[in-house]
mmCIF file of C-alpha atoms in Angstrom:
data_model
loop_
_atom_site.group_PDB
_atom_site.id
_atom_site.type_symbol
_atom_site.label_atom_id
_atom_site.label_comp_id
_atom_site.label_asym_id
_atom_site.label_seq_id
_atom_site.Cartn_x
_atom_site.Cartn_y
_atom_site.Cartn_z
ATOM 1 C CA GLY A 6 7.606 -25.035 -28.692
ATOM 2 C CA SER A 7 4.570 -25.395 -30.988
ATOM 3 C CA ARG A 8 2.500 -23.291 -28.627
ATOM 4 C CA SER A 9 4.893 -20.352 -28.276
ATOM 5 C CA ALA A 10 3.721 -16.731 -28.866
ATOM 6 C CA GLN A 11 4.473 -13.273 -27.789
ATOM 7 C CA HIS A 12 5.088 -13.107 -24.060
ATOM 8 C CA GLY A 13 6.244 -10.275 -21.626
ATOM 9 C CA ALA A 14 8.466 -10.232 -18.643
ATOM 10 C CA ALA A 15 10.655 -7.723 -16.857
ATOM 11 C CA GLY A 16 13.616 -7.804 -14.683
ATOM 12 C CA GLY A 17 16.497 -5.971 -12.867
ATOM 13 C CA ASP A 18 15.710 -2.777 -11.071
ATOM 14 C CA GLY A 19 12.982 -2.173 -13.760
ATOM 15 C CA SER A 20 14.439 -4.691 -16.342
ATOM 16 C CA VAL A 21 11.650 -5.785 -18.757
ATOM 17 C CA GLY A 22 11.460 -9.066 -20.590
ATOM 18 C CA GLY A 23 8.830 -11.213 -22.102
ATOM 19 C CA ALA A 24 7.521 -14.877 -22.782
ATOM 20 C CA VAL A 25 4.409 -16.723 -23.441
ATOM 21 C CA VAL A 26 2.794 -19.727 -21.882
ATOM 22 C CA HIS A 27 -0.302 -21.672 -22.730
ATOM 23 C CA THR A 28 -0.197 -24.610 -20.480
ATOM 24 C CA PRO A 29 1.754 -23.606 -17.469
ATOM 25 C CA SER A 30 1.324 -26.927 -15.592
ATOM 26 C CA THR A 31 3.300 -28.811 -18.366
ATOM 27 C CA GLU A 32 6.343 -28.326 -20.289
ATOM 28 C CA ASP A 33 4.544 -27.609 -23.546
ATOM 29 C CA PHE A 34 5.341 -23.790 -23.787
ATOM 30 C CA SER A 35 8.198 -21.428 -24.706
ATOM 31 C CA LEU A 36 9.331 -18.207 -23.295
ATOM 32 C CA SER A 37 10.156 -15.424 -25.883
ATOM 33 C CA LEU A 38 11.879 -12.420 -24.485
ATOM 34 C CA LEU A 39 9.799 -8.963 -25.186
ATOM 35 C CA ASP A 40 12.038 -6.572 -23.340
ATOM 36 C CA THR A 41 14.685 -6.476 -20.571
ATOM 37 C CA ASN A 42 17.546 -4.426 -19.043
ATOM 38 C CA LEU A 43 19.366 -7.159 -17.667
ATOM 39 C CA PRO A 44 22.577 -8.478 -18.995
ATOM 40 C CA ALA A 45 22.294 -11.589 -21.421
ATOM 41 C CA GLU A 46 23.633 -14.010 -18.916
ATOM 42 C CA ALA A 47 21.296 -12.829 -16.114
ATOM 43 C CA GLU A 48 18.358 -12.864 -18.434
ATOM 44 C CA THR A 49 18.774 -16.333 -19.431
ATOM 45 C CA GLU A 50 19.050 -17.349 -15.822
ATOM 46 C CA LEU A 51 15.906 -15.405 -14.898
ATOM 47 C CA ARG A 52 14.116 -16.993 -17.865
ATOM 48 C CA SER A 53 15.233 -20.405 -16.452
ATOM 49 C CA PHE A 54 13.855 -19.475 -12.925
ATOM 50 C CA ILE A 55 10.442 -18.405 -14.370
ATOM 51 C CA ALA A 56 10.261 -21.622 -16.506
ATOM 52 C CA LYS A 57 10.615 -23.928 -13.607
ATOM 53 C CA ARG A 58 7.744 -21.882 -11.763
ATOM 54 C CA LEU A 59 5.559 -22.342 -14.826
ATOM 55 C CA THR A 60 6.259 -25.949 -15.108
ATOM 56 C CA LYS A 61 5.344 -26.479 -11.529
ATOM 57 C CA GLY A 62 2.207 -24.439 -12.157
ATOM 58 C CA ALA A 63 3.139 -22.085 -9.481
ATOM 59 C CA LEU A 64 2.124 -18.998 -11.243
ATOM 60 C CA PHE A 65 -1.663 -17.997 -10.941
ATOM 61 C CA GLU A 66 -3.089 -15.339 -13.297
ATOM 62 C CA GLY A 67 -2.940 -11.740 -11.943
ATOM 63 C CA MET A 68 -1.494 -12.725 -8.622
ATOM 64 C CA GLY A 69 2.098 -11.649 -8.141
ATOM 65 C CA ASN A 70 4.631 -13.800 -6.214
ATOM 66 C CA VAL A 71 7.871 -12.751 -4.683
ATOM 67 C CA ALA A 72 10.966 -14.832 -4.351
ATOM 68 C CA SER A 73 14.774 -14.449 -3.734
ATOM 69 C CA VAL A 74 16.768 -15.160 -7.012
ATOM 70 C CA GLU A 75 20.430 -15.671 -7.702
ATOM 71 C CA LEU A 76 21.605 -13.902 -10.945
ATOM 72 C CA SER A 77 25.088 -13.048 -12.600
ATOM 73 C CA ILE A 78 24.762 -9.476 -11.744
ATOM 74 C CA PRO A 79 26.938 -7.344 -9.170
ATOM 75 C CA GLU A 80 24.132 -7.562 -6.309
ATOM 76 C CA GLY A 81 23.963 -11.362 -6.882
ATOM 77 C CA LYS A 82 20.901 -12.152 -4.712
ATOM 78 C CA VAL A 83 18.088 -10.074 -5.368
ATOM 79 C CA GLY A 84 14.194 -10.025 -4.662
ATOM 80 C CA CYS A 85 12.148 -10.866 -7.650
ATOM 81 C CA TYR A 86 8.461 -9.864 -8.166
ATOM 82 C CA TYR A 87 6.979 -11.809 -10.909
ATOM 83 C CA CYS A 88 3.333 -12.025 -12.198
ATOM 84 C CA ARG A 89 1.699 -13.904 -15.039
ATOM 85 C CA PHE A 90 -1.263 -12.213 -16.906
ATOM 86 C CA GLN A 91 -3.331 -12.532 -20.016
ATOM 87 C CA GLN A 92 -4.640 -9.597 -22.174
ATOM 88 C CA GLU A 93 -8.290 -9.406 -21.301
ATOM 89 C CA SER A 94 -9.542 -8.780 -24.838
ATOM 90 C CA LEU A 95 -7.590 -11.514 -26.359
ATOM 91 C CA LEU A 96 -8.643 -13.773 -23.454
ATOM 92 C CA GLU A 97 -12.404 -13.145 -24.420
ATOM 93 C CA MET A 98 -11.736 -13.843 -28.062
ATOM 94 C CA ALA A 99 -10.024 -17.057 -27.115
ATOM 95 C CA MET A 100 -12.936 -18.173 -24.961
ATOM 96 C CA LEU A 101 -15.356 -17.518 -27.918
ATOM 97 C CA GLU A 102 -13.319 -19.127 -30.476
ATOM 98 C CA SER A 103 -11.947 -22.360 -28.994
ATOM 99 C CA ASP A 104 -9.332 -22.663 -31.688
ATOM 100 C CA ILE A 105 -7.634 -19.474 -30.649
ATOM 101 C CA SER A 106 -5.186 -19.394 -27.826
ATOM 102 C CA ALA A 107 -4.457 -16.165 -26.094
ATOM 103 C CA PRO A 108 -0.932 -15.402 -25.357
ATOM 104 C CA GLU A 109 0.206 -14.925 -21.975
ATOM 105 C CA TYR A 110 2.702 -12.786 -20.110
ATOM 106 C CA VAL A 111 5.081 -12.915 -17.192
ATOM 107 C CA VAL A 112 6.464 -9.517 -15.816
ATOM 108 C CA CYS A 113 9.487 -9.541 -13.664
ATOM 109 C CA PHE A 114 10.579 -6.655 -11.388
ATOM 110 C CA LEU A 115 14.064 -7.123 -9.554
ATOM 111 C CA GLY A 116 14.784 -5.157 -6.342
ATOM 112 C CA GLY A 117 17.502 -4.966 -3.937
ATOM 113 C CA SER A 118 16.024 -7.629 -1.591
ATOM 114 C CA GLU A 119 13.231 -10.083 -1.136
ATOM 115 C CA LYS A 120 11.534 -7.309 0.983
ATOM 116 C CA GLU A 121 9.629 -6.473 -2.306
ATOM 117 C CA ASP A 122 6.971 -8.471 -0.758
ATOM 118 C CA THR A 123 6.119 -5.416 1.161
ATOM 119 C CA PHE A 124 5.095 -3.750 -1.979
ATOM 120 C CA ARG A 125 3.286 -6.927 -3.575
ATOM 121 C CA LEU A 126 -0.265 -5.210 -3.535
ATOM 122 C CA GLU A 127 1.048 -2.140 -5.189
ATOM 123 C CA LEU A 128 2.866 -4.096 -7.745
ATOM 124 C CA ASP A 129 -0.241 -6.266 -8.394
ATOM 125 C CA LYS A 130 -2.253 -3.017 -9.099
ATOM 126 C CA TYR A 131 0.583 -1.918 -11.458
ATOM 127 C CA ILE A 132 0.055 -5.080 -13.569
ATOM 128 C CA GLN A 133 -3.605 -4.533 -13.584
ATOM 129 C CA ASN A 134 -2.993 -1.175 -15.136
ATOM 130 C CA LEU A 135 -0.706 -2.760 -17.625
ATOM 131 C CA LYS A 136 -3.364 -5.095 -18.656
ATOM 132 C CA ILE A 137 -5.735 -2.495 -19.176
ATOM 133 C CA ASN A 138 -3.270 -0.165 -21.333
ATOM 134 C CA LEU A 139 -1.896 -3.025 -23.584
ATOM 135 C CA ASP A 140 -2.398 -2.080 -27.270
ATOM 136 C CA LEU A 141 -5.398 -4.064 -28.344
ATOM 137 C CA GLU A 142 -3.696 -5.224 -31.623
ATOM 138 C CA GLN A 143 -0.293 -5.666 -30.005
ATOM 139 C CA LYS A 144 1.150 -3.886 -32.930
ATOM 140 C CA ASN A 145 2.888 -1.308 -30.745
ATOM 141 C CA LEU A 146 3.253 -3.639 -27.706
ATOM 142 C CA GLU A 147 7.080 -2.860 -27.164
ATOM 143 C CA ALA A 148 6.458 0.718 -27.605
ATOM 144 C CA CYS A 149 3.551 0.859 -25.197
ATOM 145 C CA VAL A 150 4.879 -1.646 -22.589
ATOM 146 C CA SER A 151 8.398 -0.707 -22.378
ATOM 147 C CA PRO A 152 8.166 2.983 -20.856
ATOM 148 C CA TYR A 153 5.526 1.796 -18.443
ATOM 149 C CA LEU A 154 7.529 -1.193 -17.187
ATOM 150 C CA ARG A 155 10.679 1.109 -16.787
ATOM 151 C CA SER A 156 8.870 3.534 -14.380
ATOM 152 C CA TRP A 157 7.694 0.545 -12.080
ATOM 153 C CA PHE A 158 10.123 1.488 -9.163
ATOM 154 C CA GLU A 159 9.373 5.381 -9.271
ATOM 155 C CA ASP A 160 5.555 4.819 -9.490
ATOM 156 C CA SER A 161 5.085 1.811 -7.064
ATOM 157 C CA ILE A 162 7.814 1.932 -4.655
ATOM 158 C CA CYS A 163 8.874 5.519 -4.219
ATOM 159 C CA PRO A 164 5.667 7.443 -3.478
ATOM 160 C CA ILE A 165 5.812 7.244 0.322
ATOM 161 C CA GLN A 166 9.353 8.237 0.241
ATOM 162 C CA ARG A 167 8.679 11.156 -1.778
ATOM 163 C CA VAL A 168 5.839 12.328 0.606
ATOM 164 C CA VAL A 169 8.248 11.954 3.696
ATOM 165 C CA GLN A 170 10.937 14.128 1.925
ATOM 166 C CA LEU A 171 8.399 16.763 0.632
ATOM 167 C CA PHE A 172 6.554 17.150 4.198
ATOM 168 C CA GLN A 173 9.482 16.495 6.519
ATOM 169 C CA ASP A 174 8.376 17.702 10.003
ATOM 170 C CA LYS A 175 4.936 18.443 8.656
ATOM 171 C CA LEU A 176 4.345 14.820 8.170
ATOM 172 C CA ALA A 177 2.775 14.473 11.683
ATOM 173 C CA SER A 178 -0.269 16.463 10.298
ATOM 174 C CA LEU A 179 -0.594 14.090 7.425
ATOM 175 C CA LEU A 180 -0.443 11.018 9.847
ATOM 176 C CA HIS A 181 -2.773 12.667 11.810
ATOM 177 C CA ALA A 182 -5.343 13.213 8.876
ATOM 178 C CA ALA A 183 -4.932 9.591 7.904
ATOM 179 C CA LEU A 184 -5.603 8.087 11.167
ATOM 180 C CA SER A 185 -8.727 10.282 11.870
ATOM 181 C CA TYR A 186 -9.904 10.108 8.590
ATOM 182 C CA THR A 187 -10.051 13.954 8.314
ATOM 183 C CA PRO A 188 -10.931 15.096 4.642
ATOM 184 C CA VAL A 189 -7.786 16.375 2.747
ATOM 185 C CA GLU A 190 -7.911 18.945 -0.022
ATOM 186 C CA VAL A 191 -4.706 19.251 -2.045
ATOM 187 C CA LYS A 192 -4.171 22.611 -4.024
ATOM 188 C CA ASN A 193 -1.534 23.589 -6.576
ATOM 189 C CA ALA A 194 0.163 20.356 -6.942
ATOM 190 C CA ASP A 195 1.200 18.600 -9.976
ATOM 191 C CA GLU A 196 -0.488 15.227 -10.798
ATOM 192 C CA ARG A 197 2.345 13.013 -9.461
ATOM 193 C CA THR A 198 2.360 14.815 -5.926
ATOM 194 C CA GLU A 199 -1.368 14.765 -5.755
ATOM 195 C CA LYS A 200 -1.369 10.938 -6.355
ATOM 196 C CA ASP A 201 1.617 10.412 -3.975
ATOM 197 C CA ILE A 202 -0.234 12.361 -1.093
ATOM 198 C CA SER A 203 -3.648 10.336 -1.954
ATOM 199 C CA ARG A 204 -1.525 7.034 -1.711
ATOM 200 C CA PHE A 205 0.240 7.995 1.567
ATOM 201 C CA LEU A 206 -3.026 8.607 3.227
ATOM 202 C CA ALA A 207 -4.694 5.592 2.141
ATOM 203 C CA ALA A 208 -1.555 3.507 3.166
ATOM 204 C CA ALA A 209 -1.378 5.327 6.735
ATOM 205 C CA SER A 210 -5.055 4.883 7.268
ATOM 206 C CA LEU A 211 -6.374 1.998 9.179
ATOM 207 C CA GLN A 212 -8.650 0.820 6.269
ATOM 208 C CA GLY A 213 -9.079 -2.914 6.412
ATOM 209 C CA LEU A 214 -7.827 -3.262 9.872
ATOM 210 C CA VAL A 215 -10.598 -2.017 11.927
ATOM 211 C CA GLN A 216 -14.411 -2.733 11.176
ATOM 212 C CA GLU A 217 -15.725 -1.421 8.035
ATOM 213 C CA GLY A 218 -18.815 0.204 9.539
ATOM 214 C CA THR A 219 -16.502 2.042 12.060
ATOM 215 C CA MET A 220 -14.634 3.376 9.101
ATOM 216 C CA THR A 221 -17.730 4.429 7.135
ATOM 217 C CA SER A 222 -19.216 6.240 10.353
ATOM 218 C CA LEU A 223 -15.780 8.055 11.117
ATOM 219 C CA CYS A 224 -15.574 9.199 7.404
ATOM 220 C CA ILE A 225 -19.210 10.486 7.552
ATOM 221 C CA ALA A 226 -18.683 12.211 11.039
ATOM 222 C CA MET A 227 -15.343 13.923 9.856
ATOM 223 C CA THR A 228 -16.823 14.894 6.480
ATOM 224 C CA GLU A 229 -19.843 16.683 8.413
ATOM 225 C CA GLU A 230 -17.294 18.666 10.484
ATOM 226 C CA GLN A 231 -16.248 20.637 7.238
ATOM 227 C CA HIS A 232 -14.494 23.093 9.133
ATOM 228 C CA LYS A 233 -11.919 20.728 10.059
ATOM 229 C CA SER A 234 -10.940 19.663 6.428
ATOM 230 C CA MET A 235 -7.112 19.935 6.051
ATOM 231 C CA VAL A 236 -5.906 22.021 3.140
ATOM 232 C CA ILE A 237 -2.606 21.315 1.758
ATOM 233 C CA ASP A 238 -1.088 24.159 -0.598
ATOM 234 C CA CYS A 239 2.007 22.916 -2.754
ATOM 235 C CA SER A 240 2.497 26.134 -4.454
ATOM 236 C CA GLY A 241 5.690 26.562 -2.532
ATOM 237 C CA PRO A 242 8.866 24.557 -2.003
ATOM 238 C CA GLN A 243 7.257 23.151 1.193
ATOM 239 C CA PRO A 244 3.591 22.492 1.524
ATOM 240 C CA GLN A 245 1.601 24.925 3.580
ATOM 241 C CA LEU A 246 -1.047 23.559 5.720
ATOM 242 C CA GLN A 247 -4.380 24.948 6.921
ATOM 243 C CA ASN A 248 -6.672 23.310 9.617
ATOM 244 C CA ALA A 249 -3.980 20.844 10.241
ATOM 245 C CA GLY A 250 -4.248 18.480 13.456
ATOM 246 C CA SER A 251 -1.553 16.600 15.339
ATOM 247 C CA ASN A 252 -0.929 14.864 18.491
ATOM 248 C CA ARG A 253 2.126 13.340 20.262
ATOM 249 C CA PHE A 254 1.638 9.936 18.880
ATOM 250 C CA CYS A 255 1.974 11.189 15.293
ATOM 251 C CA GLU A 256 4.870 13.546 16.359
ATOM 252 C CA ASP A 257 6.864 10.611 17.598
ATOM 253 C CA TRP A 258 6.261 8.602 14.425
ATOM 254 C CA MET A 259 7.226 11.469 12.115
ATOM 255 C CA GLN A 260 10.424 11.475 13.791
ATOM 256 C CA ALA A 261 11.035 7.851 12.806
ATOM 257 C CA PHE A 262 10.187 8.855 9.132
ATOM 258 C CA VAL A 263 12.488 11.656 8.961
ATOM 259 C CA HIS A 264 15.343 9.788 10.685
ATOM 260 C CA GLY A 265 14.622 6.857 8.061
ATOM 261 C CA ALA A 266 14.825 9.503 5.360
ATOM 262 C CA GLU A 267 18.810 9.792 5.958
ATOM 263 C CA GLY A 268 19.262 6.356 4.609
ATOM 264 C CA GLY A 269 16.988 6.716 1.652
ATOM 265 C CA ASN A 270 15.514 3.215 1.505
ATOM 266 C CA PRO A 271 11.777 3.144 0.269
ATOM 267 C CA PHE A 272 11.408 -0.373 1.757
ATOM 268 C CA LEU A 273 12.235 1.164 5.179
ATOM 269 C CA PHE A 274 9.422 3.834 4.840
ATOM 270 C CA GLN A 275 6.907 0.917 4.101
ATOM 271 C CA GLN A 276 8.033 -0.845 7.197
ATOM 272 C CA ILE A 277 7.851 2.193 9.598
ATOM 273 C CA LEU A 278 4.257 2.804 8.239
ATOM 274 C CA GLU A 279 3.230 -0.755 8.956
ATOM 275 C CA ASN A 280 4.582 -0.457 12.361
ATOM 276 C CA PHE A 281 2.653 2.995 12.834
ATOM 277 C CA LYS A 282 -0.538 1.462 11.936
ATOM 278 C CA LEU A 283 0.148 -1.744 14.019
ATOM 279 C CA LYS A 284 0.813 0.370 17.202
ATOM 280 C CA ALA A 285 -2.342 2.346 16.464
ATOM 281 C CA ILE A 286 -4.218 -0.866 16.318
ATOM 282 C CA GLN A 287 -2.963 -2.129 19.630
ATOM 283 C CA ASP A 288 -3.869 1.077 21.267
ATOM 284 C CA ILE A 289 -7.405 0.806 20.037
ATOM 285 C CA ASN A 290 -7.670 -2.680 21.290
ATOM 286 C CA ASN A 291 -6.263 -1.787 24.588
ATOM 287 C CA LEU A 292 -8.638 0.989 25.016
ATOM 288 C CA LYS A 293 -11.611 -1.173 24.164
ATOM 289 C CA ARG A 294 -10.568 -3.701 26.686
ATOM 290 C CA PHE A 295 -10.343 -1.096 29.265
ATOM 291 C CA ILE A 296 -13.750 0.355 28.460
ATOM 292 C CA ARG A 297 -15.269 -3.263 28.822
ATOM 293 C CA GLN A 298 -13.821 -3.309 32.164
ATOM 294 C CA ALA A 299 -14.922 0.068 33.075
ATOM 295 C CA GLU A 300 -18.501 -0.808 32.587
ATOM 296 C CA MET A 301 -18.411 -2.612 35.937
ATOM 297 C CA ASN A 302 -15.367 -1.042 37.653
ATOM 298 C CA HIS A 303 -14.567 2.676 38.445
ATOM 299 C CA TYR A 304 -11.020 1.936 38.834
ATOM 300 C CA ALA A 305 -10.901 0.644 35.327
ATOM 301 C CA LEU A 306 -12.559 3.847 34.139
ATOM 302 C CA PHE A 307 -9.609 5.672 35.824
ATOM 303 C CA LYS A 308 -7.208 3.511 33.908
ATOM 304 C CA CYS A 309 -9.096 4.299 30.640
ATOM 305 C CA TYR A 310 -8.655 7.977 31.342
ATOM 306 C CA LEU A 311 -4.820 7.724 32.240
ATOM 307 C CA PHE A 312 -4.274 5.430 29.110
ATOM 308 C CA LEU A 313 -6.118 8.184 26.820
ATOM 309 C CA LYS A 314 -3.859 10.786 28.526
ATOM 310 C CA ASN A 315 -0.626 9.088 28.100
ATOM 311 C CA CYS A 316 -0.898 7.253 24.674
ATOM 312 C CA GLY A 317 -0.313 10.531 22.822
ATOM 313 C CA SER A 318 -3.316 9.755 20.300
ATOM 314 C CA GLY A 319 -6.327 10.014 22.882
ATOM 315 C CA ASP A 320 -8.207 12.488 20.689
ATOM 316 C CA ILE A 321 -8.418 9.950 17.601
ATOM 317 C CA LEU A 322 -8.994 6.831 19.748
ATOM 318 C CA LEU A 323 -11.766 8.454 21.469
ATOM 319 C CA LYS A 324 -13.570 9.145 18.113
ATOM 320 C CA ILE A 325 -12.994 5.673 17.053
ATOM 321 C CA VAL A 326 -14.281 3.945 20.153
ATOM 322 C CA LYS A 327 -17.237 6.461 20.186
ATOM 323 C CA VAL A 328 -18.359 5.525 16.720
ATOM 324 C CA GLU A 329 -17.856 1.676 17.435
ATOM 325 C CA HIS A 330 -19.824 1.798 20.831
ATOM 326 C CA ALA A 331 -22.672 4.090 19.517
ATOM 327 C CA GLU A 332 -25.197 1.209 19.872
ATOM 328 C CA MET A 333 -23.901 -0.055 23.088
ATOM 329 C CA PRO A 334 -25.535 1.771 26.120
ATOM 330 C CA GLU A 335 -22.975 0.912 28.888
ATOM 331 C CA SER A 336 -19.939 1.582 26.645
ATOM 332 C CA ARG A 337 -21.458 4.591 25.353
ATOM 333 C CA ASN A 338 -21.742 5.983 28.979
ATOM 334 C CA VAL A 339 -18.166 5.148 29.705
ATOM 335 C CA VAL A 340 -17.066 7.064 26.615
ATOM 336 C CA THR A 341 -19.206 10.006 27.345
ATOM 337 C CA VAL A 342 -17.467 10.083 30.846
ATOM 338 C CA LEU A 343 -14.043 9.869 29.277
ATOM 339 C CA GLU A 344 -14.888 12.654 26.765
ATOM 340 C CA GLU A 345 -15.866 14.917 29.906
ATOM 341 C CA PHE A 346 -12.455 14.037 31.574
ATOM 342 C CA MET A 347 -10.502 14.702 28.410
ATOM 343 C CA ARG A 348 -12.045 18.033 27.860
ATOM 344 C CA GLU A 349 -11.276 19.029 31.153
#
């Protein structure tokens, strides 16, 4: 159409393709291919799928979507993450000069299933970095975009799997550090391994799932206990840990990860991680409920103690509720008694 321009899309296990859109809610646009590793027939089908979504105005700038799409490839039905975006610098120019319209891009990533939704936030971040790295003048667009897009699976989907394979039975200590917000120092690691470990710790933590104030206080408390900082030395074939903590809860979940590694499915690891955090949150909520009851009932206090003793993660849960109940006298007294019992 008359409004067509350069546009980017990607598909097929890292396939990359491109197209441009100026009025997504109408049919007044065209899609131009930038790059892809899909067969021609499948690329045409994917382009048709994206065009329909654009016509309906179903793509919002910078927000990825995940859908199931059928293409003429051996896998047949695959999960498709797709995201529409504009280059920031050109967008600003277009806003200043109304007669200039900034080109828009659609990137598509195809995976084995619609479970790609599990990684939607990671892929959204990946697209944000792409926007930042796009060549301002677009002269080397293909040269700069293609290598970046082709590494999407390794960079966005596989880090958790790589950490599981690297740490194996030492993963329990990493899970423990993430849950307890213990500071972690990584030594002698290459850049990718350091990023992978950092991302695993962030993904396994309860950030965003418990009160922000609690997390801040926990971080401060754990950072003040400098002797408890965990050190990971990656100079050998397997990481060596110093000041590592663990508990039965993390040991049990470590087994789930190690058994999952046999299948080698990165989507499975993400699901295990989500279940791990969900169970931790359930345990925290149960303990808080018992503490409220224990303020007026000695039997409930004993139930608190038994729960902490049997849940496998009493050390961490007690720290979390201690921080949360610091300003509540009755609850604080219950937590103090529980600490004494757990020490004994």
